Every structure is written in structure tokens, then in C-alpha cells.
Short mmCIF file of C-alpha atoms in Angstrom, two decimals:
data_model
loop_
_atom_site.label_atom_id
_atom_site.label_comp_id
_atom_site.label_asym_id
_atom_site.label_seq_id
_atom_site.Cartn_x
_atom_site.Cartn_y
_atom_site.Cartn_z
CA MET P 1 32.73 -1.94 13.00
CA ALA P 2 35.34 0.20 12.37
CA THR P 3 36.03 2.23 9.33
CA CYS P 4 38.02 -0.14 6.72
CA SER P 5 40.62 0.50 4.81
CA LYS P 6 41.18 -0.24 0.39
CA GLU P 7 42.78 -4.07 1.04
CA ARG P 8 39.35 -4.95 3.94
CA ILE P 9 37.18 -3.96 1.58
CA ARG P 10 38.81 -5.66 -1.08
CA ALA P 11 39.53 -8.59 1.01
CA LEU P 12 36.05 -8.34 2.17
CA ALA P 13 35.16 -8.41 -1.60
CA ARG P 14 36.81 -11.32 -3.11
CA ALA P 15 35.16 -13.63 0.33
CA HIS P 16 31.91 -13.37 -1.02
CA GLY P 17 32.75 -13.44 -4.84
CA PHE P 18 32.94 -10.29 -6.02
CA GLU P 19 36.11 -8.28 -7.17
CA LEU P 20 35.98 -3.80 -6.44
CA CYS P 21 38.40 -3.46 -9.68
CA ARG P 22 37.94 0.66 -9.39
CA PHE P 23 38.63 3.15 -6.57
CA THR P 24 37.99 6.32 -7.59
CA ARG P 25 40.43 8.36 -5.31
CA PRO P 26 42.63 6.78 -2.64
CA HIS P 27 40.79 8.60 -0.42
CA ILE P 28 37.47 7.19 -0.50
CA ALA P 29 38.54 3.63 1.47
CA GLY P 30 38.48 6.15 4.35
CA ARG P 31 36.08 8.85 3.68
CA HIS P 32 33.20 5.76 2.63
CA GLY P 33 34.70 2.30 3.82
CA GLU P 34 32.46 1.63 7.09
CA ALA P 35 29.14 2.14 4.71
CA LEU P 36 30.61 -0.77 2.53
CA GLY P 37 32.18 -2.89 4.53
CA ARG P 38 28.93 -3.01 6.07
CA TRP P 39 26.69 -4.43 3.29
CA VAL P 40 29.96 -6.94 1.66
CA ASP P 41 30.26 -8.03 5.66
CA ALA P 42 26.44 -8.30 4.95
CA GLY P 43 26.22 -10.91 2.22
CA MET P 44 26.48 -9.02 -1.38
CA HIS P 45 26.98 -11.20 -4.32
CA GLY P 46 28.42 -10.91 -7.98
CA THR P 47 31.20 -10.49 -10.57
CA MET P 48 32.02 -6.48 -9.60
CA ALA P 49 31.31 -3.24 -7.90
CA TYR P 50 32.33 -0.23 -8.61
CA MET P 51 32.69 2.46 -5.83
CA ALA P 52 30.61 6.04 -5.49
CA ASP P 53 33.20 9.23 -7.14
CA PRO P 54 33.74 11.13 -3.92
CA GLU P 55 33.59 14.32 -5.12
CA ARG P 56 30.32 13.72 -5.84
CA MET P 57 29.33 11.91 -2.62
CA ALA P 58 30.89 13.95 -0.37
CA ARG P 59 28.54 16.60 -2.04
CA ARG P 60 25.53 14.44 0.16
CA ARG P 61 25.57 15.96 3.45
CA ASP P 62 23.12 13.23 4.91
CA PRO P 63 24.55 10.22 5.72
CA ALA P 64 21.75 8.45 5.26
CA SER P 65 21.60 10.11 1.04
CA MET P 66 24.97 9.40 1.20
CA LEU P 67 24.60 5.69 2.20
CA GLU P 68 21.75 4.94 -0.29
CA GLY P 69 24.01 6.65 -3.04
CA LEU P 70 26.58 4.04 -2.16
CA ARG P 71 24.27 0.80 -2.23
CA THR P 72 22.64 2.58 -5.55
CA VAL P 73 26.28 1.76 -7.47
CA ILE P 74 26.43 -1.25 -5.60
CA CYS P 75 23.20 -2.78 -6.77
CA LEU P 76 23.98 -1.68 -10.64
CA GLY P 77 27.06 -3.96 -10.37
CA MET P 78 25.23 -6.72 -9.65
CA ARG P 79 22.84 -7.02 -12.11
CA HIS P 80 22.61 -10.56 -12.36
CA THR P 81 22.18 -11.60 -9.12
CA PRO P 82 19.50 -11.79 -6.16
CA PRO P 83 19.45 -7.77 -4.34
CA ALA P 84 22.19 -6.60 -1.50
CA TYR P 85 19.20 -5.38 -0.84
CA ALA P 86 17.01 -8.58 -0.04
CA LEU P 87 19.89 -10.01 2.36
CA ALA P 88 19.71 -6.81 4.24
CA ASP P 89 15.55 -7.71 4.16
CA ALA P 90 15.37 -10.67 5.52
CA GLU P 91 19.35 -10.10 7.62
CA ALA P 92 16.50 -6.61 9.48
CA ALA P 93 13.26 -8.74 9.94
CA LYS P 94 14.69 -11.35 11.51
CA ALA P 95 16.42 -9.57 14.04
CA ARG P 96 12.61 -7.26 14.97
CA GLY P 97 11.62 -10.71 14.84
CA LEU P 98 9.41 -9.57 12.09
CA THR P 99 7.72 -11.28 8.80
CA VAL P 100 6.60 -10.14 5.43
CA ALA P 101 4.91 -10.24 2.44
CA THR P 102 4.84 -9.59 -1.50
CA ALA P 103 1.78 -8.30 -3.84
CA GLU P 104 3.76 -7.82 -7.11
CA SER P 105 1.80 -7.27 -11.19
CA CYS P 106 4.92 -6.10 -13.49
CA THR P 107 7.50 -8.28 -11.74
CA GLY P 108 5.55 -11.25 -11.79
CA GLY P 109 7.40 -12.84 -8.36
CA MET P 110 10.54 -11.53 -8.62
CA ILE P 111 10.34 -9.71 -5.02
CA ALA P 112 9.89 -12.99 -3.73
CA ALA P 113 12.43 -14.99 -5.56
CA ALA P 114 15.13 -12.09 -5.00
CA ILE P 115 14.16 -12.71 -1.04
CA THR P 116 13.83 -16.59 -0.85
CA ASP P 117 17.61 -16.10 -2.65
CA ILE P 118 18.49 -16.46 0.85
CA ALA P 119 19.10 -18.84 2.94
CA GLY P 120 17.29 -18.75 6.14
CA SER P 121 14.26 -16.59 4.70
CA SER P 122 11.30 -19.56 5.32
CA SER P 123 11.85 -17.68 8.72
CA VAL P 124 10.88 -13.78 8.24
CA PHE P 125 8.86 -14.26 4.63
CA GLY P 126 5.56 -17.19 4.14
CA THR P 127 4.06 -15.77 1.16
CA GLY P 128 4.31 -14.46 -2.11
CA ILE P 129 1.76 -13.75 -4.21
CA VAL P 130 1.32 -12.29 -8.09
CA ALA P 131 -1.75 -10.39 -9.17
CA TYR P 132 -1.19 -10.25 -12.55
CA ALA P 133 -4.84 -9.99 -13.78
CA ASN P 134 -7.02 -7.38 -12.58
CA THR P 135 -9.50 -10.39 -11.48
CA ALA P 136 -6.41 -11.68 -9.84
CA LYS P 137 -6.28 -8.36 -7.45
CA ALA P 138 -9.61 -8.34 -6.51
CA ARG P 139 -10.05 -12.51 -5.91
CA LEU P 140 -6.63 -13.02 -4.55
CA LEU P 141 -6.18 -9.91 -2.37
CA GLY P 142 -9.18 -8.34 -2.71
CA VAL P 143 -8.84 -4.87 -4.15
CA ASP P 144 -12.21 -3.75 -5.08
CA VAL P 145 -13.01 -3.99 -8.33
CA GLY P 146 -14.72 -0.11 -8.71
CA LEU P 147 -11.02 1.26 -7.40
CA ILE P 148 -9.40 0.06 -10.33
CA ALA P 149 -12.02 0.49 -12.71
CA ARG P 150 -11.62 4.60 -10.76
CA ASP P 151 -8.03 4.97 -10.67
CA GLY P 152 -6.09 2.17 -12.78
CA ALA P 153 -4.40 -0.84 -11.78
CA VAL P 154 -1.14 1.29 -11.86
CA SER P 155 -2.07 3.71 -8.83
CA GLY P 156 -0.99 4.36 -4.93
CA SER P 157 -4.64 3.49 -4.72
CA VAL P 158 -4.39 0.20 -6.02
CA ALA P 159 -1.22 -1.34 -4.58
CA ALA P 160 -1.96 -0.08 -1.50
CA ALA P 161 -4.70 -2.03 -1.78
CA MET P 162 -2.75 -4.97 -2.38
CA ALA P 163 -0.64 -4.43 0.34
CA GLU P 164 -2.90 -4.04 2.76
CA GLY P 165 -4.83 -7.83 1.16
CA ALA P 166 -1.67 -9.70 1.83
CA LEU P 167 -0.22 -8.21 4.62
CA ARG P 168 -4.09 -9.14 5.47
CA LEU P 169 -3.84 -12.66 4.34
CA ALA P 170 -0.33 -13.54 5.19
CA ASP P 171 -1.12 -12.28 8.99
CA ALA P 172 2.82 -10.01 8.32
CA ASP P 173 4.31 -7.83 9.92
CA ARG P 174 5.21 -5.57 6.81
CA ALA P 175 3.84 -6.50 3.07
CA VAL P 176 5.21 -4.90 0.17
CA ALA P 177 2.74 -4.40 -3.30
CA VAL P 178 4.01 -3.43 -6.61
CA THR P 179 2.05 -2.84 -9.99
CA GLY P 180 3.50 -1.32 -12.70
CA ILE P 181 3.95 -1.02 -16.80
CA ALA P 182 6.82 -2.33 -17.68
CA GLY P 183 6.47 -1.91 -21.71
CA PRO P 184 7.71 -1.77 -23.98
CA GLU P 185 3.35 -1.01 -24.41
CA GLY P 186 0.55 -0.48 -22.25
CA GLY P 187 1.57 3.75 -21.64
CA SER P 188 0.24 6.73 -21.83
CA ALA P 189 0.92 10.57 -21.68
CA GLU P 190 -0.93 10.46 -18.59
CA LYS P 191 1.54 6.52 -16.89
CA PRO P 192 4.08 6.41 -19.30
CA VAL P 193 5.48 3.00 -19.24
CA GLY P 194 8.10 3.08 -16.90
CA THR P 195 4.87 4.00 -14.23
CA VAL P 196 5.35 2.10 -10.90
CA TRP P 197 3.08 2.77 -7.27
CA PHE P 198 4.27 0.96 -4.36
CA GLY P 199 2.27 0.14 -1.74
CA LEU P 200 3.80 -0.57 1.98
CA ALA P 201 1.46 -2.11 5.04
CA ARG P 202 2.26 -2.61 8.26
CA ARG P 203 0.47 -3.76 10.82
CA ASP P 204 1.21 -1.44 13.28
CA GLY P 205 1.15 1.57 11.30
CA ALA P 206 -0.70 3.22 8.11
CA THR P 207 0.13 2.35 4.79
CA VAL P 208 2.06 4.13 2.71
CA THR P 209 2.71 4.59 -1.10
CA GLU P 210 5.31 6.08 -4.03
CA ARG P 211 5.81 6.59 -7.66
CA HIS P 212 9.16 5.86 -9.75
CA VAL P 213 9.52 6.16 -13.26
CA PHE P 214 12.24 3.83 -14.37
CA PRO P 215 13.92 4.39 -17.56
CA GLY P 216 15.00 1.82 -19.60
CA ASP P 217 13.72 -1.23 -21.36
CA ARG P 218 10.63 -3.73 -19.70
CA ALA P 219 14.41 -5.48 -17.53
CA SER P 220 15.68 -2.81 -16.67
CA VAL P 221 12.16 -1.59 -15.24
CA ARG P 222 11.33 -5.06 -13.76
CA ARG P 223 15.03 -5.12 -12.45
CA ALA P 224 14.86 -1.21 -10.57
CA THR P 225 11.35 -2.24 -9.37
CA VAL P 226 13.09 -5.28 -7.77
CA GLU P 227 14.97 -3.61 -6.12
CA ALA P 228 12.88 -0.21 -4.77
CA ALA P 229 10.49 -2.71 -3.36
CA LEU P 230 13.51 -3.71 -1.35
CA SER P 231 15.12 -0.27 -0.60
CA MET P 232 10.85 0.59 0.94
CA LEU P 233 10.55 -2.36 2.28
CA LEU P 234 14.37 -2.24 4.58
CA ALA P 235 12.96 1.31 5.19
CA SER P 236 10.06 0.48 6.53
CA ILE P 237 11.58 -2.31 9.34
CA GLU P 238 14.17 0.00 9.85
CA THR P 239 12.28 2.23 11.82
CA GLU P 240 10.97 -0.52 13.57
CA ASP P 241 13.90 0.37 16.28
CA GLU P 242 12.39 4.13 16.01
CA GLY P 243 8.86 2.89 17.20
CA ARG P 244 10.88 0.75 20.65
CA ASP P 245 12.65 4.23 21.37
CA ASN P 246 9.72 6.16 21.73
CA ARG P 247 7.23 3.63 23.15
#
């Protein structure tokens, strides 16, 4: 797709039900129009979105980092609608013939809900597990109770075990899992409120984990967790192309 003009970006945005209400600099469409245009073409929905500040974005020399900045700004402007990542995940998985699964604790099914908000997502998504209690993590996902006792439910090891359990149960190609402390209570000096561990398991590779500490109230932490999980899943799906190129 060619770089979008400002008028093209506005038209694309309006076609999907939201208004780009501010361009911070006239030349931003030329600098970042292609990236934003792809996201609008992917079917983002919402009422408004703000373009990133071009001077701040220009300091991000890495193109992937620059695109990530745009994605973040867009998602923050669409907090009451399905995250743009959900559609990107579904389309990316479908294009590669992959299936995905989720295992959730602190988000209580919000990640699965974001994916299934997308029409046609059943072609890539079939299993979403909410394992809120530790007993559910053990019974549904096969997480070792000794692991939970040793490391705590909010830990990288438990997030990894949750993802691997979901992958195995769903017989999927990718599975993302989250376990965290959304608050307002339950935090500690070692694991403050907002701490979330993510696990990403894949059929053809090693399981990876990430830890984030999100600011804000319970709703903000859970919303940020959904977006980060979908982003992590998308990054893993996109590596499928790299694996094919190396074979």
C-alpha cells in the first residue's frame, strides 16, 4: 500500500466509524501514513484516535518501534471498543493457517472476548479458559500445585505452565496466558498492584514469558493486560514467516 495522504487517512478512518480529530504536524501523514493506513485498513473501530507526535516518533530510529508507537496511541484512543490487535491477530493467524488459544486469570476472559468480537474468528480461535482460582489453574490447565506454592500464582513459571496447558488442551499452534494482580488489593513490595506475567506457548518452539507492571486502577490494568497479550500473540504469529524463510 502506498503512503497515505492526510485526506486518505481521514477517509479510511471515517469508513471504519471513527474520526482522526488531530494531526499534530502537517507532514505526519507522509512520515507515518503507510503504517496508520494499514491499521485503518485492518478494520479498527472507535470514535477517535490521536496521531503520535512526529518529533517524538522521529527519535525512534527502529521502524518496528515506530510502528509500535503508533499502535499504542491508536489503542489508547479506543478503550471502549475491541482492540485493534484482536483483528490483527485473527487475520494474521488465518493467513498463516494457525490456531490460537487463551488462558486467563486476572482478565477473566477479556482476551477471548476481544478475539471473538471479530466476525469469523472461529476459524482461528476455539478455546479460551478462565482459570481464576489456583485450583482451576491446576485442574483445568495442569499447573503443578507445587509450582504455585513455590513461585506464587503471579509468576513467570505459572504463566508459562498456563500457556502450555492451554496449548495442549486446545491442540492449538499458539496460546497466550496471563496471571496478575489487578488490584486494588493484593499487592506486595515484591509484586505490586499492576504486576502481570504473560506466557506465550507455541507448538513449534519454546515458551516465552514477559512481566509488566501497569499503572492505574483495576479496569486500566486489565485493559492494558488485554492489549499487551494480544500484541504478544501477534508478534509470535508474525514470526511464522521468519521460520518459513529459514527452512
